[in-house]
Coordinates of C-alpha atoms and ligand atoms in Angstrom, one line a residue:
Chain A
M1 CA 0.0 0.0 0.0
A2 CA 2.7 2.4 1.0
Y3 CA 4.7 1.4 -2.1
F4 CA 1.7 1.9 -4.3
L5 CA 1.0 5.4 -2.8
Q6 CA 4.6 6.4 -3.4
Q7 CA 4.4 5.3 -7.1
L8 CA 1.1 7.2 -7.4
I9 CA 2.8 10.4 -6.2
N10 CA 5.8 9.9 -8.5
G11 CA 3.5 9.0 -11.5
L12 CA 1.4 12.1 -11.0
S13 CA 4.4 14.4 -10.8
L14 CA 5.9 13.0 -13.9
G15 CA 2.5 13.0 -15.6
A16 CA 2.0 16.6 -14.8
I17 CA 5.1 17.5 -16.7
F18 CA 4.1 15.5 -19.7
G19 CA 0.7 17.2 -19.5
L20 CA 2.2 20.7 -19.6
I21 CA 4.1 19.8 -22.7
A22 CA 1.1 18.0 -24.2
I23 CA -0.9 21.2 -24.0
G24 CA 1.4 22.8 -26.6
Y25 CA 0.9 20.0 -29.0
T26 CA -2.8 20.0 -28.6
M27 CA -3.3 23.7 -28.9
V28 CA -1.2 24.0 -32.1
Y29 CA -2.9 20.9 -33.6
G30 CA -6.3 22.4 -32.7
I31 CA -5.7 25.7 -34.4
I32 CA -3.7 24.7 -37.5
G33 CA -4.2 20.9 -37.7
M34 CA -0.4 20.3 -37.6
I35 CA 1.8 18.2 -35.3
N36 CA 4.5 20.5 -34.2
F37 CA 7.2 17.9 -33.9
A38 CA 9.7 20.5 -32.7
H39 CA 7.7 21.2 -29.6
G40 CA 9.6 18.6 -27.5
D41 CA 12.8 20.4 -28.4
I42 CA 11.2 23.7 -27.4
F43 CA 10.7 22.1 -24.0
M44 CA 14.4 21.1 -24.0
V45 CA 15.4 24.7 -24.9
G46 CA 13.3 25.9 -22.0
G47 CA 15.3 23.6 -19.7
F48 CA 18.6 24.9 -21.0
I49 CA 17.6 28.5 -20.7
A50 CA 16.6 27.7 -17.1
I51 CA 19.9 26.2 -16.3
I52 CA 21.8 29.0 -17.9
A53 CA 19.8 31.5 -15.9
F54 CA 20.5 29.5 -12.8
M55 CA 24.3 29.6 -13.4
V56 CA 24.3 33.3 -14.2
L57 CA 22.3 33.9 -11.0
G58 CA 24.9 31.9 -9.1
L59 CA 27.7 34.0 -10.6
L60 CA 25.9 37.1 -9.6
G61 CA 25.6 35.8 -6.0
I62 CA 21.8 35.7 -6.1
T63 CA 21.1 32.6 -4.0
W64 CA 17.9 33.3 -2.1
V65 CA 15.9 30.4 -3.5
P66 CA 12.5 32.0 -4.1
L67 CA 14.0 34.9 -5.9
A68 CA 16.3 32.8 -7.9
L69 CA 13.4 30.5 -9.0
L70 CA 11.2 33.4 -9.9
V71 CA 13.9 35.0 -12.1
M72 CA 14.7 31.6 -13.7
L73 CA 11.1 31.1 -14.5
A74 CA 10.6 34.5 -16.0
V75 CA 13.8 34.2 -18.1
A76 CA 13.0 30.7 -19.2
V77 CA 9.4 31.6 -20.2
A78 CA 10.3 34.8 -21.9
F79 CA 13.1 33.3 -24.1
T80 CA 11.4 30.0 -24.8
A81 CA 8.3 31.9 -25.9
L82 CA 10.5 33.9 -28.2
Y83 CA 11.8 30.6 -29.7
G84 CA 8.2 29.3 -30.1
W85 CA 7.3 32.5 -31.9
A86 CA 10.3 32.4 -34.1
L87 CA 9.7 28.8 -34.9
E88 CA 6.2 29.5 -36.2
R89 CA 7.4 32.6 -38.1
V90 CA 10.3 31.0 -39.8
A91 CA 9.3 27.3 -40.3
Y92 CA 5.5 27.2 -40.5
R93 CA 4.0 30.4 -41.6
P94 CA 5.6 30.5 -45.0
L95 CA 4.1 27.0 -45.6
R96 CA 0.6 27.9 -44.4
N97 CA -0.9 27.2 -47.8
S98 CA 1.3 24.3 -48.9
G99 CA -0.8 21.4 -47.8
R100 CA -0.2 19.1 -44.8
L101 CA 3.1 17.4 -45.6
A102 CA 5.4 20.4 -46.1
P103 CA 4.9 21.8 -42.6
L104 CA 5.3 18.4 -41.1
I105 CA 8.7 17.9 -42.7
S106 CA 9.6 21.4 -41.7
A107 CA 8.7 20.5 -38.1
I108 CA 11.0 17.5 -38.2
G109 CA 13.7 19.6 -39.7
M110 CA 13.3 22.2 -36.9
S111 CA 13.4 19.5 -34.3
I112 CA 16.8 18.2 -35.6
F113 CA 18.0 21.8 -36.0
L114 CA 17.2 22.7 -32.4
Q115 CA 18.9 19.6 -31.1
N116 CA 22.1 20.3 -33.1
Y117 CA 22.0 24.0 -32.2
V118 CA 21.9 23.3 -28.5
Q119 CA 24.5 20.5 -28.8
L120 CA 26.8 22.9 -30.6
L121 CA 26.3 25.7 -28.2
Q122 CA 26.1 23.7 -24.9
G123 CA 28.1 20.6 -25.7
A124 CA 26.9 17.0 -26.1
R125 CA 27.3 16.1 -22.5
N126 CA 24.5 16.6 -20.0
K127 CA 24.4 19.6 -17.8
A128 CA 23.8 19.1 -14.1
L129 CA 22.4 21.5 -11.6
G130 CA 24.8 20.6 -8.9
T131 CA 23.1 21.2 -5.6
P132 CA 19.4 21.2 -6.2
P133 CA 17.8 24.5 -5.1
I134 CA 14.7 22.7 -3.8
S135 CA 15.3 19.6 -1.8
G136 CA 13.6 17.7 1.1
G137 CA 10.0 16.9 1.5
I138 CA 7.5 15.5 3.9
T139 CA 7.0 12.0 5.0
L140 CA 3.4 11.1 4.6
M141 CA 3.4 7.6 6.0
D142 CA 5.7 5.0 7.5
S143 CA 4.8 1.4 7.2
A144 CA 6.9 -1.8 7.4
G145 CA 10.1 0.0 6.9
F146 CA 8.9 1.8 3.8
S147 CA 8.2 5.5 4.1
V148 CA 6.1 7.5 1.6
Q149 CA 7.8 10.7 0.6
L150 CA 6.2 13.7 -1.0
S151 CA 9.1 16.0 -1.9
Y152 CA 8.7 19.8 -2.0
M153 CA 9.5 19.7 -5.6
Q154 CA 6.6 17.3 -6.3
I155 CA 4.3 19.7 -4.4
I156 CA 5.5 22.5 -6.5
I157 CA 5.0 20.5 -9.7
I158 CA 1.5 19.5 -8.9
V159 CA 0.4 22.9 -7.5
S160 CA 1.8 24.9 -10.4
T161 CA 0.3 22.5 -12.9
V162 CA -3.1 22.8 -11.3
L163 CA -2.8 26.6 -11.3
L164 CA -1.6 26.7 -14.9
M165 CA -4.4 24.5 -16.1
A166 CA -7.0 26.7 -14.3
G167 CA -5.4 29.8 -15.8
F168 CA -5.3 28.4 -19.3
T169 CA -8.9 27.1 -19.1
Y170 CA -10.0 30.5 -18.1
L171 CA -8.0 32.2 -20.9
I172 CA -9.4 29.9 -23.6
N173 CA -13.0 30.0 -22.4
T174 CA -13.5 33.6 -21.5
T175 CA -10.9 36.0 -23.0
T176 CA -11.0 37.6 -26.5
L177 CA -7.8 35.8 -27.4
G178 CA -9.2 32.5 -26.3
R179 CA -12.4 33.0 -28.3
N180 CA -10.4 34.0 -31.3
Q181 CA -8.3 30.8 -31.0
R182 CA -11.4 28.7 -30.8
A183 CA -12.9 30.6 -33.8
C184 CA -9.8 29.9 -35.8
E185 CA -9.9 26.3 -34.8
Q186 CA -13.5 25.9 -36.1
D187 CA -13.4 28.0 -39.2
M188 CA -10.3 30.0 -39.9
R189 CA -11.6 31.8 -43.0
M190 CA -14.7 32.9 -41.2
A191 CA -12.6 34.2 -38.3
R192 CA -10.7 36.3 -40.9
L193 CA -14.0 37.5 -42.4
L194 CA -14.9 38.8 -39.0
G195 CA -11.7 40.8 -38.7
V196 CA -9.6 38.4 -36.6
D197 CA -5.9 38.7 -37.3
V198 CA -5.4 35.0 -37.8
D199 CA -1.6 35.1 -38.2
R200 CA -1.3 36.9 -34.9
T201 CA -3.7 34.4 -33.2
I202 CA -1.7 31.5 -34.4
A203 CA 1.6 33.1 -33.4
L204 CA 0.2 33.7 -29.9
T205 CA -0.8 30.0 -29.7
F206 CA 2.8 29.0 -30.3
V207 CA 3.9 31.5 -27.7
M208 CA 1.4 30.1 -25.2
G209 CA 2.5 26.5 -25.9
A210 CA 6.1 27.4 -25.7
S211 CA 5.6 29.2 -22.4
L212 CA 4.1 26.0 -20.9
A213 CA 6.9 24.0 -22.3
A214 CA 9.4 26.3 -20.7
V215 CA 7.7 25.8 -17.3
A216 CA 7.9 22.0 -18.0
G217 CA 11.5 22.3 -19.0
M218 CA 12.5 24.2 -15.8
V219 CA 10.5 21.8 -13.6
W220 CA 12.1 18.9 -15.3
L221 CA 15.5 20.4 -14.7
L222 CA 14.7 21.0 -11.0
Y223 CA 13.1 17.5 -10.6
Y224 CA 15.9 15.5 -12.2
G225 CA 18.8 18.0 -11.7
I226 CA 20.1 17.2 -15.1
I227 CA 19.4 18.0 -18.8
D228 CA 20.8 17.3 -22.2
F229 CA 20.2 18.3 -25.8
Y230 CA 18.4 15.0 -26.5
V231 CA 15.9 15.1 -23.6
G232 CA 13.2 16.8 -25.7
F233 CA 13.0 13.9 -28.1
L234 CA 11.6 11.2 -25.9
A235 CA 9.8 13.6 -23.5
G236 CA 8.3 15.2 -26.6
I237 CA 7.1 11.9 -28.1
K238 CA 5.5 10.9 -24.8
A239 CA 3.8 14.2 -24.4
F240 CA 2.5 13.9 -28.0
T241 CA 1.3 10.4 -27.1
A242 CA -0.4 12.0 -24.1
A243 CA -2.1 14.5 -26.3
V244 CA -3.4 11.8 -28.7
L245 CA -4.4 9.6 -25.8
G246 CA -6.4 12.4 -24.2
G247 CA -7.9 13.4 -27.5
I248 CA -5.9 15.8 -29.6
G249 CA -7.3 19.3 -29.6
S250 CA -8.7 18.9 -26.1
L251 CA -7.0 20.8 -23.3
P252 CA -8.3 18.7 -20.4
G253 CA -7.5 15.7 -22.6
A254 CA -3.9 16.7 -22.8
M255 CA -3.6 16.9 -19.1
L256 CA -5.4 13.6 -18.5
G257 CA -3.3 11.9 -21.1
G258 CA -0.2 13.3 -19.5
L259 CA -1.1 12.0 -16.1
L260 CA -2.0 8.6 -17.5
I261 CA 1.3 8.3 -19.4
G262 CA 3.2 9.4 -16.3
L263 CA 1.3 6.9 -14.2
I264 CA 1.7 4.0 -16.7
E265 CA 5.4 4.7 -17.0
V266 CA 6.1 4.9 -13.2
F267 CA 3.9 1.9 -12.3
W268 CA 5.3 -0.3 -15.0
S269 CA 8.8 0.5 -13.9
A270 CA 7.9 -0.1 -10.3
Y271 CA 6.1 -3.4 -10.7
F272 CA 7.6 -4.9 -13.9
S273 CA 10.7 -3.6 -15.5
A274 CA 12.1 -0.2 -16.1
E275 CA 13.4 -1.3 -19.4
Y276 CA 10.1 -1.6 -21.1
K277 CA 8.3 1.4 -19.6
D278 CA 8.3 3.2 -22.9
V279 CA 6.8 0.2 -24.7
A280 CA 4.1 0.1 -22.1
A281 CA 3.1 3.7 -22.6
F282 CA 3.0 3.4 -26.4
G283 CA 1.2 0.0 -26.1
I284 CA -1.6 1.6 -24.1
L285 CA -1.8 4.4 -26.8
V286 CA -2.3 1.8 -29.5
L287 CA -5.0 0.1 -27.5
V288 CA -6.9 3.3 -26.8
L289 CA -6.7 4.3 -30.5
V290 CA -8.0 1.0 -31.6
F291 CA -11.1 1.2 -29.4
R292 CA -11.5 5.0 -29.3
P293 CA -9.8 6.7 -32.2
T294 CA -10.7 10.2 -31.0
G295 CA -8.8 9.7 -27.7
L296 CA -10.4 9.7 -24.3
L297 CA -11.8 13.2 -24.2
G298 CA -11.9 13.9 -27.9
K299 CA -15.4 14.1 -29.1
P300 CA -16.4 12.7 -32.5
E301 CA -17.9 15.5 -34.5
V302 CA -21.7 15.2 -34.5
E303 CA -22.8 18.6 -35.6
K304 CA -24.8 19.7 -38.4
V305 CA -23.4 22.7 -40.2
Chain B
M1 CA -24.2 59.7 -55.6
S2 CA -20.7 58.5 -55.1
A3 CA -19.7 54.8 -55.3
M4 CA -19.1 53.3 -51.9
L5 CA -17.8 50.1 -53.5
S6 CA -16.3 49.9 -56.9
V7 CA -15.2 46.8 -58.6
Q8 CA -13.0 47.5 -61.7
G9 CA -12.0 44.8 -64.2
V10 CA -11.6 42.1 -61.6
H11 CA -10.3 38.7 -62.5
T12 CA -10.1 35.9 -59.9
F13 CA -8.6 32.5 -60.2
Y14 CA -8.9 29.2 -58.4
G15 CA -5.7 27.5 -59.6
H16 CA -6.2 27.5 -63.3
I17 CA -9.9 28.1 -63.2
E18 CA -10.8 31.7 -64.0
A19 CA -13.9 32.2 -61.9
L20 CA -14.2 36.0 -62.5
R21 CA -13.4 37.2 -66.0
G22 CA -13.3 41.0 -65.7
I23 CA -16.1 42.2 -63.4
D24 CA -17.1 45.9 -63.3
L25 CA -19.8 47.1 -61.0
E26 CA -20.4 49.6 -58.3
V27 CA -22.5 50.0 -55.2
R28 CA -23.5 53.5 -54.1
K29 CA -24.0 54.7 -50.6
G30 CA -27.4 53.8 -49.2
E31 CA -28.4 51.4 -52.0
I32 CA -29.5 47.8 -52.0
V33 CA -27.8 46.2 -55.0
A34 CA -28.7 42.7 -55.9
L35 CA -26.6 40.2 -57.9
I36 CA -28.3 37.3 -59.5
G37 CA -27.0 34.5 -61.7
S38 CA -27.1 30.8 -62.1
N39 CA -25.1 28.2 -60.1
G40 CA -21.4 28.5 -60.5
A41 CA -21.6 31.9 -62.1
G42 CA -19.1 33.3 -59.6
K43 CA -21.4 35.3 -57.3
S44 CA -19.9 34.0 -54.1
T45 CA -16.4 34.3 -55.5
L46 CA -17.1 38.0 -56.2
L47 CA -18.2 38.6 -52.6
M48 CA -15.1 36.8 -51.3
T49 CA -12.8 38.7 -53.7
I50 CA -14.2 42.0 -52.3
C51 CA -13.1 40.7 -48.9
G52 CA -9.7 39.7 -50.2
T53 CA -10.0 36.0 -49.9
P54 CA -9.0 35.0 -52.5
Q55 CA -7.5 38.3 -53.8
A56 CA -8.2 39.5 -57.3
A57 CA -5.4 38.6 -59.7
K58 CA -6.2 41.5 -62.0
G59 CA -8.3 44.7 -61.6
R60 CA -9.1 46.8 -58.5
V61 CA -11.5 46.8 -55.6
V62 CA -12.1 50.3 -54.2
F63 CA -14.0 50.8 -51.0
D64 CA -14.7 54.4 -49.8
G65 CA -12.0 55.7 -52.2
R66 CA -9.3 53.3 -50.9
D67 CA -7.8 50.5 -53.0
I68 CA -8.4 47.4 -51.0
T69 CA -7.4 44.9 -53.6
K70 CA -4.2 43.7 -51.8
V71 CA -5.3 44.6 -48.3
P72 CA -5.3 41.6 -45.9
T73 CA -8.9 40.3 -45.2
H74 CA -9.0 41.1 -41.5
E75 CA -8.1 44.7 -42.3
I76 CA -10.8 45.0 -44.9
M77 CA -13.3 43.6 -42.5
R78 CA -12.2 46.2 -40.0
S79 CA -12.7 49.0 -42.4
G80 CA -16.5 48.9 -42.4
I81 CA -17.4 45.8 -44.6
A82 CA -19.2 42.7 -43.2
Q83 CA -20.2 39.5 -44.9
A84 CA -22.8 36.9 -44.0
P85 CA -21.3 34.3 -46.3
E86 CA -22.7 31.4 -48.3
G87 CA -23.4 28.4 -46.0
R88 CA -23.7 30.8 -43.0
R89 CA -20.5 29.5 -41.4
I90 CA -21.7 29.8 -37.8
F91 CA -19.0 28.6 -35.4
P92 CA -20.7 25.3 -34.4
R93 CA -19.0 24.8 -31.0
M94 CA -19.6 28.3 -29.8
T95 CA -22.7 29.6 -28.3
V96 CA -25.0 32.1 -30.0
L97 CA -23.7 34.8 -27.7
E98 CA -20.0 33.9 -28.5
N99 CA -20.8 33.9 -32.2
L100 CA -22.1 37.4 -31.8
Q101 CA -19.1 38.4 -29.8
M102 CA -16.9 37.2 -32.7
G103 CA -19.0 39.4 -35.0
A104 CA -18.0 42.3 -32.8
S105 CA -14.3 41.6 -33.1
S106 CA -13.7 44.8 -35.1
A107 CA -16.1 47.0 -33.2
P108 CA -15.1 49.1 -30.1
P109 CA -15.9 47.0 -27.0
E110 CA -17.8 49.8 -25.4
H111 CA -20.5 49.5 -28.1
F112 CA -21.0 45.8 -27.5
A113 CA -24.0 45.9 -25.1
E114 CA -25.9 48.3 -27.2
D115 CA -25.1 46.4 -30.5
L116 CA -26.1 43.1 -28.9
E117 CA -29.4 44.5 -27.8
R118 CA -30.1 45.9 -31.3
A119 CA -29.2 42.6 -32.9
L120 CA -31.4 40.6 -30.5
A121 CA -34.2 43.0 -31.0
I122 CA -34.1 42.3 -34.8
F123 CA -34.1 38.6 -34.2
P124 CA -35.8 37.9 -30.9
I125 CA -35.5 34.1 -31.3
L126 CA -31.7 34.5 -30.9
K127 CA -32.3 36.0 -27.5
E128 CA -33.9 32.7 -26.3
R129 CA -31.0 30.8 -27.9
Q130 CA -28.1 32.8 -26.5
G131 CA -26.5 30.0 -24.6
Q132 CA -27.1 27.3 -27.2
R133 CA -24.3 26.1 -29.4
G134 CA -24.4 27.5 -33.0
G135 CA -24.2 24.0 -34.5
T136 CA -27.5 23.0 -32.9
L137 CA -29.5 25.8 -34.3
S138 CA -32.0 25.2 -37.1
G139 CA -31.1 26.5 -40.6
G140 CA -33.3 29.5 -40.4
E141 CA -31.9 30.4 -36.9
Q142 CA -28.4 30.0 -38.2
Q143 CA -29.2 32.4 -41.1
M144 CA -30.5 35.0 -38.6
L145 CA -27.4 34.5 -36.5
A146 CA -25.2 35.0 -39.5
I147 CA -26.9 38.3 -40.3
A148 CA -26.9 39.4 -36.7
R149 CA -23.2 38.5 -36.4
A150 CA -22.4 40.5 -39.5
L151 CA -24.3 43.5 -38.0
M152 CA -22.3 43.4 -34.8
S153 CA -19.3 45.1 -36.5
R154 CA -21.5 48.1 -37.4
P155 CA -20.7 47.8 -41.1
R156 CA -21.4 50.5 -43.6
L157 CA -21.5 47.9 -46.3
L158 CA -23.2 44.5 -45.7
L159 CA -22.5 41.7 -48.1
L160 CA -25.2 39.0 -48.0
D161 CA -24.8 35.7 -49.8
E162 CA -28.0 33.9 -50.4
P163 CA -29.7 34.7 -47.1
S164 CA -32.9 33.0 -48.2
L165 CA -31.4 29.7 -49.1
G166 CA -33.2 26.7 -47.7
L167 CA -35.7 28.8 -45.6
A168 CA -39.4 28.4 -45.3
P169 CA -41.4 31.1 -47.2
M170 CA -42.4 32.9 -44.0
T171 CA -38.8 33.1 -42.9
V172 CA -37.8 34.3 -46.3
R173 CA -40.2 37.1 -46.1
R174 CA -39.0 38.0 -42.6
I175 CA -35.4 38.0 -43.7
F176 CA -36.1 40.3 -46.7
Q177 CA -38.1 42.6 -44.4
V178 CA -35.1 42.7 -42.1
I179 CA -32.8 43.5 -45.0
R180 CA -35.0 46.4 -45.9
D181 CA -35.0 47.7 -42.3
I182 CA -31.3 47.5 -42.0
N183 CA -30.9 49.4 -45.2
R184 CA -33.3 52.1 -44.0
Q185 CA -31.1 52.5 -40.9
G186 CA -28.3 53.5 -43.3
V187 CA -26.5 50.3 -44.1
T188 CA -25.6 49.9 -47.8
I189 CA -26.4 46.3 -49.0
F190 CA -25.0 44.1 -51.7
L191 CA -27.1 41.0 -51.9
V192 CA -26.5 37.8 -53.8
E193 CA -29.6 35.8 -54.3
Q194 CA -31.1 32.7 -56.1
N195 CA -34.5 34.0 -55.1
A196 CA -34.4 36.5 -58.0
Y197 CA -38.0 37.6 -57.6
H198 CA -37.6 38.8 -54.0
A199 CA -34.2 40.2 -54.6
L200 CA -35.2 42.2 -57.6
R201 CA -38.3 43.6 -55.9
L202 CA -36.2 44.7 -53.0
A203 CA -33.1 46.0 -54.8
H204 CA -32.7 49.6 -56.1
R205 CA -30.4 48.2 -58.8
A206 CA -29.2 44.8 -59.8
Y207 CA -26.6 43.0 -61.9
V208 CA -26.9 39.6 -63.6
M209 CA -23.8 37.5 -63.6
V210 CA -23.2 34.9 -66.3
T211 CA -20.1 32.7 -66.0
G212 CA -17.7 35.1 -64.5
T213 CA -18.9 38.2 -66.3
I214 CA -21.7 40.8 -65.9
G215 CA -24.4 40.1 -68.4
M216 CA -26.9 42.8 -67.7
T217 CA -27.6 45.6 -65.3
G218 CA -30.5 47.9 -64.5
T219 CA -32.9 48.9 -61.8
G220 CA -34.7 46.0 -59.9
A221 CA -37.9 46.9 -61.7
E222 CA -36.3 46.9 -65.2
L223 CA -34.8 43.5 -64.7
L224 CA -38.0 42.1 -63.3
A225 CA -39.7 43.2 -66.5
N226 CA -36.9 42.0 -68.8
R227 CA -37.9 39.0 -70.8
E228 CA -34.5 37.3 -70.8
V229 CA -34.2 37.7 -67.0
R230 CA -37.7 36.3 -66.5
A231 CA -37.0 33.3 -68.7
A232 CA -33.7 32.5 -67.1
Y233 CA -34.2 33.3 -63.4
L234 CA -37.8 34.0 -62.7
E235 CA -40.4 31.7 -64.2
G236 CA -40.4 29.2 -61.4
G237 CA -40.2 31.8 -58.7
V238 CA -43.0 33.9 -60.1
T239 CA -45.4 31.0 -60.5
E240 CA -44.7 30.1 -56.9
E241 CA -45.4 33.5 -55.7
V242 CA -48.6 33.8 -57.7
V243 CA -49.8 30.5 -56.4
A244 CA -48.8 31.5 -52.8
G245 CA -50.5 34.9 -53.2
G246 CA -53.7 33.3 -54.5
A247 CA -53.7 35.5 -57.7
P248 CA -56.1 34.8 -60.7
Ligands
LIG401 N1 -12.4 26.9 -53.7 C1 -12.6 26.7 -55.0 N2 -11.7 26.0 -55.7 C2 -11.9 25.7 -57.1 N3 -12.9 26.2 -57.8 C3 -13.9 26.9 -57.1 C4 -13.8 27.2 -55.7 N4 -14.8 27.9 -55.3 C5 -15.6 28.0 -56.4 N5 -15.0 27.5 -57.5 C6 -15.5 27.5 -58.9 O1 -15.7 28.8 -59.3 C7 -16.9 29.0 -60.0 C8 -17.8 30.0 -59.3 O2 -18.2 29.5 -58.0 P1 -19.1 30.4 -57.0 O3 -19.2 29.7 -55.8 O4 -18.5 31.8 -57.0 O5 -20.5 30.4 -57.8 P2 -21.9 31.0 -57.3 O6 -22.3 31.9 -58.4 O7 -21.8 31.5 -56.0 O8 -22.8 29.7 -57.4 P3 -24.0 29.3 -56.4 O9 -25.2 30.0 -56.9 O10 -24.2 27.8 -56.7 O11 -23.6 29.5 -55.0 C9 -17.6 27.6 -60.0 O12 -17.3 27.1 -61.3 C10 -16.9 26.8 -58.9 O13 -16.8 25.5 -59.3
LIG402 MG1 -22.6 31.0 -54.2

């Protein structure tokens, strides 16, 4: 029981990170119907910007943890958002009217580019945080020599994910930007005919997705204490899997999918073997897609228009 | 009277297909101008070309003295033109209210409450349906919503593409009445219609489009009386109207 509870906590923490990345996939897919395969690498860039900020702060002697974290977060989000914006501007917008395949290939190209770019600038070896700025936690339960730990970092991950989800749901459902995004999703030409600047709306969608990926990248860095140029590949694929599992295009679906992938991965490693944890996650995806092609929360279109 | 909208020698292509082959027409301030023509003549293409989607390959579109041929669509729509397009294009997964909010995208936010009230006064049924998703409205309700949505931007020129399509005769009459009222409140109207009889009776002037060109023009009454127009676009419609009206 204690062991199970511990895995649950670990799985939810990991899943929350996948969920944050998955939202970027799902929002971009929703609005332009394209899988932004470079999104995982945007997440990786976010992690790197966070660690660079961390090191610069160390050099400047700013070590008070709350301040350091806040500055890291602000810097990571701002710069990663800029990368997201530039990515759309450079690699996707020029291909807006070129069918589905061209942007997809461009996305894969950008993914490879970002990996090599970071590798070149930061080196191929992984970067470690050294002493983690957030350590320790609380012991929830002690039974039969096994204690259930909830680390402060896990609390931060779960709380910030819940807050971000709430904020994003509010933004999409009630603000003008959110309404414009939904309009573009449903009928882009009509949105244009009502005076919506569609290019700007799409750019902002990339910025929003990249901002969440930056948070995820920073959280990943703080959680594992280590990052390398390749981390975005697998994390990206898993987050993408999460988005599809939850129903691509659906915001709560992305979060649910993320949590499920995190839980599957952690439980599989805990009870079976860590070696096949990725296979387990993807296997579940295949099963879900066979029986529910629209994903768990994706609704089949049943509307007369 | 000065031309509010002037279309000059406009050609529009879809790939290799030339849908508009040199269109010249104008709409003056305060007018209702109708455009009739058979299926595939290019009427919807003309309305879309005026809005810059697709853009004209040759020729000019001038609105209020400004050349808007190469202006991006969203900017054109922010300069006083609104369109209720063919097929209505209601956002299906948005509520009626949200659809109307979308219509107000290019209007100053402080006008919203007032404009909403005006739109709902024109179509009271929409008031009851405010929270309902657009996709679940009936065809007639969707058409009313499409017109209401277009009005939310306070256009000076309103483009309507087959507002009567698929509607019951009573609803058709209501829609045409509304168009007349809107026009009386100072909105200039350019109307594409299959229902030539109603359109020509309503319009001050009209154009007949034949495969991408303008075939004929005149006042609504002139075209209604024209033998060719009657033969090509009216016979069915007139008979129907006569039967409905219980004439001799
Ligand atoms: N997106 C498109 N791609 C290719 N061809 C198109 C496209 N839209 C319209 N066309 C063609 O352009 C021509 C004009 O079409 P348009 O829709 O403007 O006609 P219309 O006069 O509005 O007809 P209707 O009365 O049936 O609505 C038609 O031959 C049509 O097949
Ligand atoms: Mg048409």
